[in-house]
Tab-separated table of C-alpha atoms in Angstrom:
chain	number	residue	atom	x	y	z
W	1	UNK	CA	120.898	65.102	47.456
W	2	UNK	CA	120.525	68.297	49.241
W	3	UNK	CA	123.082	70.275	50.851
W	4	UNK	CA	120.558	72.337	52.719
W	5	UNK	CA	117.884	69.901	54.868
W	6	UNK	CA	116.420	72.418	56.838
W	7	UNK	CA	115.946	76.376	57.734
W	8	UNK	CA	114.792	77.745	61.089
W	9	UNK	CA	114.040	81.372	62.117
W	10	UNK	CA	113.679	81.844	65.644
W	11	UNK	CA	113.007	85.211	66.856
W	12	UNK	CA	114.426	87.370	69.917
W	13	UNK	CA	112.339	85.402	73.075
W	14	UNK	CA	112.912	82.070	70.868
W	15	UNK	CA	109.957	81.286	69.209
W	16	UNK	CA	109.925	80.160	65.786
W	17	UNK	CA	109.131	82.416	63.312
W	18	UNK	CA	109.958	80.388	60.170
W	19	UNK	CA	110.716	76.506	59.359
W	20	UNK	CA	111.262	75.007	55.911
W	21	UNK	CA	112.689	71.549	55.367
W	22	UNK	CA	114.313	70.719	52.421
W	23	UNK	CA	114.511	67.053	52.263
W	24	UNK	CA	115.462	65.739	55.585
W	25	UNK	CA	114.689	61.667	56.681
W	26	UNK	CA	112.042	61.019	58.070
W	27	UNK	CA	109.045	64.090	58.908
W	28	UNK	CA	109.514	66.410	61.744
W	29	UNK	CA	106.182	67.342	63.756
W	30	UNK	CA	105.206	71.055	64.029
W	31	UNK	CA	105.754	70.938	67.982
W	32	UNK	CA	109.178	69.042	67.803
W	33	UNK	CA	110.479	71.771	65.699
W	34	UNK	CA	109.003	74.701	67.903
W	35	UNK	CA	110.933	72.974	70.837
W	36	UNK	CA	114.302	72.574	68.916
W	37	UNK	CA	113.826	75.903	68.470
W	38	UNK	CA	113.626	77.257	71.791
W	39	UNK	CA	116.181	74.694	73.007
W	40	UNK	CA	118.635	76.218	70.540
W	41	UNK	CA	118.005	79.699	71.989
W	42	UNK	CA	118.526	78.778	75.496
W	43	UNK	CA	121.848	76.552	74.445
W	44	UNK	CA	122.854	79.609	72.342
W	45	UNK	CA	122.570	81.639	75.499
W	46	UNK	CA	124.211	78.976	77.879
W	47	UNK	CA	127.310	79.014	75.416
W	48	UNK	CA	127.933	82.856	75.901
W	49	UNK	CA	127.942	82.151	79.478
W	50	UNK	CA	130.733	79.393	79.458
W	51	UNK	CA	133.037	81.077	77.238
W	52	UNK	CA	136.451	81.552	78.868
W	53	UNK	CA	137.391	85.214	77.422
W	54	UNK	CA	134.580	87.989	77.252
W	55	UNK	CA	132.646	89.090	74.246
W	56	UNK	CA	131.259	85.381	73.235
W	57	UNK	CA	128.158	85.475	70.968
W	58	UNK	CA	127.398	82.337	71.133
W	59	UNK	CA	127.368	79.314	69.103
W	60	UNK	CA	128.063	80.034	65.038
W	61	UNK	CA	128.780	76.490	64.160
W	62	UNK	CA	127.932	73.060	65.310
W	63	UNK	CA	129.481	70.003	63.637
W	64	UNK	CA	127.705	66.774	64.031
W	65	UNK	CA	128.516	63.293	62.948
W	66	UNK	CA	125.714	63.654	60.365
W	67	UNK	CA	125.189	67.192	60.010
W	68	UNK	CA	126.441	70.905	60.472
W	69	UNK	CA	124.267	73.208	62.086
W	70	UNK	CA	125.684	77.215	61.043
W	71	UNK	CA	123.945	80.001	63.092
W	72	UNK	CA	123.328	83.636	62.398
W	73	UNK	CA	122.351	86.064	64.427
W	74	UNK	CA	121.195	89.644	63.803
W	75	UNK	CA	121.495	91.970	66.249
W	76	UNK	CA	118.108	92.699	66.821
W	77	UNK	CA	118.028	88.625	68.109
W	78	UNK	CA	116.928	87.095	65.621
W	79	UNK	CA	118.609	83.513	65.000
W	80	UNK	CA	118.996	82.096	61.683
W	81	UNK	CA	119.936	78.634	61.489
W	82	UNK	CA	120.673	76.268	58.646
W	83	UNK	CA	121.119	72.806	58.891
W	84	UNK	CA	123.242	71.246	55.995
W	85	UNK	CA	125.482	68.332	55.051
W	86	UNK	CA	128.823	67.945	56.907
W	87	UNK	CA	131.733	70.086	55.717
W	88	UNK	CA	128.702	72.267	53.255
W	89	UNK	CA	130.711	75.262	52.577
W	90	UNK	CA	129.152	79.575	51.896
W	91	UNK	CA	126.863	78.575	54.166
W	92	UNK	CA	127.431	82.125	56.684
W	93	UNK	CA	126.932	84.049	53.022
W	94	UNK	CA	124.141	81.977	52.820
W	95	UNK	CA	122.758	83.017	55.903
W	96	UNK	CA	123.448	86.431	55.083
W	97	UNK	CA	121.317	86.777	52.051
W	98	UNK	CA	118.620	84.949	53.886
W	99	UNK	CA	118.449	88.186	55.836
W	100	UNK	CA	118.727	90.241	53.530
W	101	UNK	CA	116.008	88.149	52.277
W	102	UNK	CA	114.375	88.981	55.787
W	103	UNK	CA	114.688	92.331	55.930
W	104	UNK	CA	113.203	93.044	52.387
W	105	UNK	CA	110.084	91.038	52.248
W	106	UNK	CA	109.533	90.302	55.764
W	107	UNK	CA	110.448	93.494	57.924
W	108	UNK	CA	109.484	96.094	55.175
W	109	UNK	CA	106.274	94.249	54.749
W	110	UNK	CA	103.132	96.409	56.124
W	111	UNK	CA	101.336	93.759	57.515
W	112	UNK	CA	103.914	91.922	59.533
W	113	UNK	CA	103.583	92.095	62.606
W	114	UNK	CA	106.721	91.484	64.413
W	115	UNK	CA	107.941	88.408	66.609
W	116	UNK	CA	105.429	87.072	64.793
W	117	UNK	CA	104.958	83.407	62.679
W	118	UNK	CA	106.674	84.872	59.333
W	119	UNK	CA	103.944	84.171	56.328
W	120	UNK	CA	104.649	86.606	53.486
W	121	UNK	CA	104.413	85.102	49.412
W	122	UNK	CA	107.425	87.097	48.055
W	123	UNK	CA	109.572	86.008	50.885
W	124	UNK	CA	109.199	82.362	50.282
W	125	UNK	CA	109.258	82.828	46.544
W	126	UNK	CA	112.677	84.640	47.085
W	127	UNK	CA	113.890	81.912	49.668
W	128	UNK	CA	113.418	79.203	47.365
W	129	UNK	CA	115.155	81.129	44.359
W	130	UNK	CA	117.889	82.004	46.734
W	131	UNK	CA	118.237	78.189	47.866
W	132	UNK	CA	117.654	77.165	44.663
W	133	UNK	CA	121.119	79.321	43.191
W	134	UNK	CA	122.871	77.777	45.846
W	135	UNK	CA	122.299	74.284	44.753
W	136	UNK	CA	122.890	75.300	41.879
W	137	UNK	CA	126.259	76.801	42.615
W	138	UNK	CA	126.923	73.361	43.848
W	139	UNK	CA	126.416	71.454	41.407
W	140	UNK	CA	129.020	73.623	38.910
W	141	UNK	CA	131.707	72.902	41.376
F	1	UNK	CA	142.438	47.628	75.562
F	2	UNK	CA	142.172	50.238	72.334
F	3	UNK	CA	138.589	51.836	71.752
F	4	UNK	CA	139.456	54.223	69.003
F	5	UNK	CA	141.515	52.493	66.790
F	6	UNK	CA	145.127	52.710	65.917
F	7	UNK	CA	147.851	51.472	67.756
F	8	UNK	CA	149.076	52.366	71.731
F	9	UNK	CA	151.995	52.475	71.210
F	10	UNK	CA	152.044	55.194	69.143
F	11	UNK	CA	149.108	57.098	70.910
F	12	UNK	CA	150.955	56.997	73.733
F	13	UNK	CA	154.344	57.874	72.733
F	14	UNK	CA	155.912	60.325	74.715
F	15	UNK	CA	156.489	62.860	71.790
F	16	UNK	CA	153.519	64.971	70.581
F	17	UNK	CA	152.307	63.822	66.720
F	18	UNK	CA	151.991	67.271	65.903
F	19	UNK	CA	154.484	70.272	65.725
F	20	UNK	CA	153.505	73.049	67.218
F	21	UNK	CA	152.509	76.383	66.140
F	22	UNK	CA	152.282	75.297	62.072
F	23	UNK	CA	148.387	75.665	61.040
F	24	UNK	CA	146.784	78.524	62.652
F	25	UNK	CA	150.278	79.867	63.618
F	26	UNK	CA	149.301	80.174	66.911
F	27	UNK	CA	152.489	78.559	68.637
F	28	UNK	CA	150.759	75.946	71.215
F	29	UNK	CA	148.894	76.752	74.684
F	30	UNK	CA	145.839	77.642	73.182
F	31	UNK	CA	143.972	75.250	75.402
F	32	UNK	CA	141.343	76.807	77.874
F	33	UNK	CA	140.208	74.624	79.880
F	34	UNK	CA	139.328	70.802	80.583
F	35	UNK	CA	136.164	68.629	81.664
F	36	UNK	CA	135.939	64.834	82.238
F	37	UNK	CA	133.026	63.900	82.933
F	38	UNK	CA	131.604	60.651	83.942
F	39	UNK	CA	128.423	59.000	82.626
F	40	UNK	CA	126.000	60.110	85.648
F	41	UNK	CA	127.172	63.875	84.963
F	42	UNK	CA	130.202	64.151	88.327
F	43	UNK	CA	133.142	66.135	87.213
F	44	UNK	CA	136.245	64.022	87.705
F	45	UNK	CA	138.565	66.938	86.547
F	46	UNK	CA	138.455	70.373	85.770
F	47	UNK	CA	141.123	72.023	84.266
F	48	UNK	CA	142.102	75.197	83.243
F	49	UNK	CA	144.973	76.972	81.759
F	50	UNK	CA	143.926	80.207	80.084
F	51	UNK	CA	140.638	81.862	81.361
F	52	UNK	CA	140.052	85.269	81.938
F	53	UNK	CA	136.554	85.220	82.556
F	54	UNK	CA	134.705	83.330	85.167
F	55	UNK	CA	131.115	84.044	85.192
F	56	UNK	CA	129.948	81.508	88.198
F	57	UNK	CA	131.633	79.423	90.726
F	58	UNK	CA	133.543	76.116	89.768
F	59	UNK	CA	130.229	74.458	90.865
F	60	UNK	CA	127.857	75.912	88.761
F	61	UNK	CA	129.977	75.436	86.441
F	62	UNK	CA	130.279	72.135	85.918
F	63	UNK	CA	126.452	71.551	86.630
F	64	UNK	CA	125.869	74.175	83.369
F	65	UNK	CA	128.278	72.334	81.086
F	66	UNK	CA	127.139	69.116	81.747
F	67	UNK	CA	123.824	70.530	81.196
F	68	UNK	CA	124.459	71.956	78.045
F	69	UNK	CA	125.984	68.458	76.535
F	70	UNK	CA	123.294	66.667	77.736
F	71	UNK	CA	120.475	69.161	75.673
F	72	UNK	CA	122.930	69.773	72.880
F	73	UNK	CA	123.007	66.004	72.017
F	74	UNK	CA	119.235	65.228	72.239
F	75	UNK	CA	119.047	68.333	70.076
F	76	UNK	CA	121.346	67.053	67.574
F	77	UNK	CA	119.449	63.141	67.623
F	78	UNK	CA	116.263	64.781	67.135
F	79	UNK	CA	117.281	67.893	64.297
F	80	UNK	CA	119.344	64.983	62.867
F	81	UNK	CA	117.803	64.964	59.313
F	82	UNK	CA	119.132	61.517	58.122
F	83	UNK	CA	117.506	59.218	60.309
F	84	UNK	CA	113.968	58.540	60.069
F	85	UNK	CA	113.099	57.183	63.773
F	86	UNK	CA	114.415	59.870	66.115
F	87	UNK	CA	112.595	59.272	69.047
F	88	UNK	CA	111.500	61.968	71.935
F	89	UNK	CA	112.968	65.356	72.576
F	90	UNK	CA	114.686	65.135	76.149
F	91	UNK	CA	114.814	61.296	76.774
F	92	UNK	CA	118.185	60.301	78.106
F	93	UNK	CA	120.466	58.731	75.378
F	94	UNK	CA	123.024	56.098	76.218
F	95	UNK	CA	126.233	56.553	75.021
F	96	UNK	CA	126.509	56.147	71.360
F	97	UNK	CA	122.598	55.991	70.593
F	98	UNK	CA	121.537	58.733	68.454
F	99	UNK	CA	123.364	60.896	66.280
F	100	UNK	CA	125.544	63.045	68.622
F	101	UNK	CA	128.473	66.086	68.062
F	102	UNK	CA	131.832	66.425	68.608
F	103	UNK	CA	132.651	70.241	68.329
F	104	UNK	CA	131.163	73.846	68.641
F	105	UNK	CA	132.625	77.388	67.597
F	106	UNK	CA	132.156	80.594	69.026
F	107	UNK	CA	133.593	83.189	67.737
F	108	UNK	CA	135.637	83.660	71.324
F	109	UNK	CA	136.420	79.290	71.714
F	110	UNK	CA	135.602	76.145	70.482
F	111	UNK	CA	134.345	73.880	72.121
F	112	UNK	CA	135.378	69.843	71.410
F	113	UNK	CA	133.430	66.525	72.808
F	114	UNK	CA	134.455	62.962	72.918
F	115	UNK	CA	132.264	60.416	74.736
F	116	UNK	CA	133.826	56.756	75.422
F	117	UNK	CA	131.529	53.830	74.977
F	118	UNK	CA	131.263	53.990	78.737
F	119	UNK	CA	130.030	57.045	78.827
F	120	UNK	CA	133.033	59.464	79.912
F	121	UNK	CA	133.121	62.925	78.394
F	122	UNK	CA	136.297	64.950	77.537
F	123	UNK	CA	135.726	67.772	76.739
F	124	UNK	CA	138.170	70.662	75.529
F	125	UNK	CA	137.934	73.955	75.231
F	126	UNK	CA	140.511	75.849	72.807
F	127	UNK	CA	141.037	79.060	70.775
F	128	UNK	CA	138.626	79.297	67.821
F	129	UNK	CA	141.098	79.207	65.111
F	130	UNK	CA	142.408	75.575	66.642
F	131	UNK	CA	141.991	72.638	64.057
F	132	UNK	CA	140.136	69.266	64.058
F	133	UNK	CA	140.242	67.971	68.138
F	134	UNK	CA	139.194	64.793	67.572
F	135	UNK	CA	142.764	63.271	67.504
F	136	UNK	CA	144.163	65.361	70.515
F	137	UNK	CA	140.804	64.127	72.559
F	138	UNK	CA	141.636	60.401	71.866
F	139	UNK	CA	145.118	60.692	72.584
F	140	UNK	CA	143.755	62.693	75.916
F	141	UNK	CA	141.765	59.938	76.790
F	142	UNK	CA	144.616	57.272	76.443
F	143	UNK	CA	146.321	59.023	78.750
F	144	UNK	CA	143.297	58.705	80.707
F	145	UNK	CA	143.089	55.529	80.715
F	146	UNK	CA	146.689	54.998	81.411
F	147	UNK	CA	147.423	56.858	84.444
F	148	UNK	CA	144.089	56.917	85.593
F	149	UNK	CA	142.133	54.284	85.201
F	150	UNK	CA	145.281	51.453	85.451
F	151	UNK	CA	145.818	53.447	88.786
F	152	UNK	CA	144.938	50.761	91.546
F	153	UNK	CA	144.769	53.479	94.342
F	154	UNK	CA	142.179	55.548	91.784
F	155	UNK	CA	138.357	54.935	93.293
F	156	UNK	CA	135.737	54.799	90.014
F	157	UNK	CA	133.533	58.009	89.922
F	158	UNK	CA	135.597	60.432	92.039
F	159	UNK	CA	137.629	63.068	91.665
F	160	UNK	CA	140.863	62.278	89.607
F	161	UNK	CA	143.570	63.311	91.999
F	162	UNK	CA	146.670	61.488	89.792
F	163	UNK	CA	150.014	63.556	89.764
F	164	UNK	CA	151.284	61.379	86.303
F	165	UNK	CA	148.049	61.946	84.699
F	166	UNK	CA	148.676	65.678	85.062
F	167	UNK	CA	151.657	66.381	84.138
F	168	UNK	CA	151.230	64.437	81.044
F	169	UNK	CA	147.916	66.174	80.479
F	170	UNK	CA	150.007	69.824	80.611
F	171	UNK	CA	152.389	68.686	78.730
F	172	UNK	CA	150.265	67.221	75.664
F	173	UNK	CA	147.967	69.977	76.128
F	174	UNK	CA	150.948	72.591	75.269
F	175	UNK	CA	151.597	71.392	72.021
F	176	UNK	CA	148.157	71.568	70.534
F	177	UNK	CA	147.574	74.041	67.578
């Protein structure tokens, strides 16, 4: 069983950049999960503007009945979000190497051009060794 | 007539379950504010206790959070990534049908749903550090139900104007940590 189903990266005017599934139910379109992802940015950016005391940066974690959803974001923009089983713990350190993870192979990369649909080898080689330790990790627990 | 479980006579004992200011030690009133809402998205009561901030008019307000329930939870029936069959992004759900959510953080509040089979949303708004709602929202909506709903002058779908319901609302509301 996974702990991770899915990973979105959603850049700074909300359009995905990034989407890997990791075993959810069922098989998500490429449209549906360009809309999640701009429907996350824009309830991201509702959130700041209900909070009750100033300096809200939005939504970091969303607990479901059958899922949580932990955000990240950079602040360049850039969302990272992880969707995982309920009560999935190191999930913001998680997040956190992901950018690192980001910022190596994606940002340092020549040929990226930014904002743009992320499609670099090492990254996703790195990703999946990165995901891969945390299941890992997991498991020995 | 129980919903949730458990018994009412416990739920709807006068004492608070929970003494205050033990977890988080943050000693009670960390609530922010209240919503009910109904099922066709009217406010029946707004409450607030601690806000500093108000970034539009009550209004607005209301119209937004409503707004941002009803997105959040097709979001959350379509991402969810047990069920095969999820259906269309943006269709109106009915009240239990999909997978839905019951709580948000920020890192300035958190944000905490229940929605009754009928459709009414309480929602609460606390300090981030604040533990598992779920209880205090039941318990919020038994007193609902008592001095609201068993209220023969109250009018379904309007504005909950019920002295009883409010005072017991404060008072419950101070004790949550």
């Amino acid at each position: 069983m996974a702990a991770i189903y899915s990973l979105f990266i959603v850049n700074k005017s909300g359009g995905l950049i990034f989407y890997k599934d990791y075993g959810s139910a069922g098989r998500m379109e490429t449209n549906d999960s360009l809309r999640l992802a701009s429907l996350w940015h824009s309830m991201h950016a509702i959130s700041q503007q209900l909070s009750p005391t100033v300096g809200c940066n939005g939504i970091d974690l969303l607990q479901a009945d059958t899922f949580d959803l932990h955000c990240f974001q950079s602040l360049t923009g850039t969302k990272f979000f992880v969707v995982c089983e309920p009560g999935a713990q190191h999930m913001e350190g998680l997040l956190k190497v992901i950018y690192e993870l980001y910022t190596d192979y994606v940002l340092k990369n020549p040929f990226y051009e930014m904002e743009m649909p992320i499609r670099c080898e090492l990254f996703d080689l790195n990703l999946s060794q990165a995901i891969q330790k945390d299941r890992v990790s997991l498991f020995g627990r | 007539m129980q919903f949730f479980g458990g018994s009412a006579a416990a739920e709807i004992a006068p004492s608070p379950a929970a003494p205050p200011g033990t977890a988080t030690g943050l000693a009670g009133n960390n609530a922010n504010m209240l919503y009910i809402f109904n099922r066709s998205g009217v406010c029946l009561l707004y409450r607030e206790w601690h806000r500093p901030l108000h970034t539009l008019d009550a209004q607005q307000d209301q119209k937004l959070m409503f707004g941002l329930l009803f997105s959040l939870r097709s979001f959350t029936t379509k991402i969810d990534p047990t069920s095969v069959d999820k259906g269309n992004l943006g269709v109106p759900l009915l009240p239990g049908q999909g997978c839905s959510f019951y709580s948000f953080h920020t890192n300035t509040y958190k944000l905490s749903l229940l929605e009754s089979p009928s459709g009414v949303k309480v929602i609460l708004i606390t300090h981030p550090k604040t533990g598992d709602m779920r209880e205090p929202l039941r318990y919020i909506y038994n007193i609902y139900v008592e001095y609201v709903v068993k209220n023969p002058l109250y009018v379904n779908g309007t504005p909950i104007k019920c002295e009883l319901f409010n005072t017991n609302l404060d008072q419950y509301v101070k004790t949550l940590i």
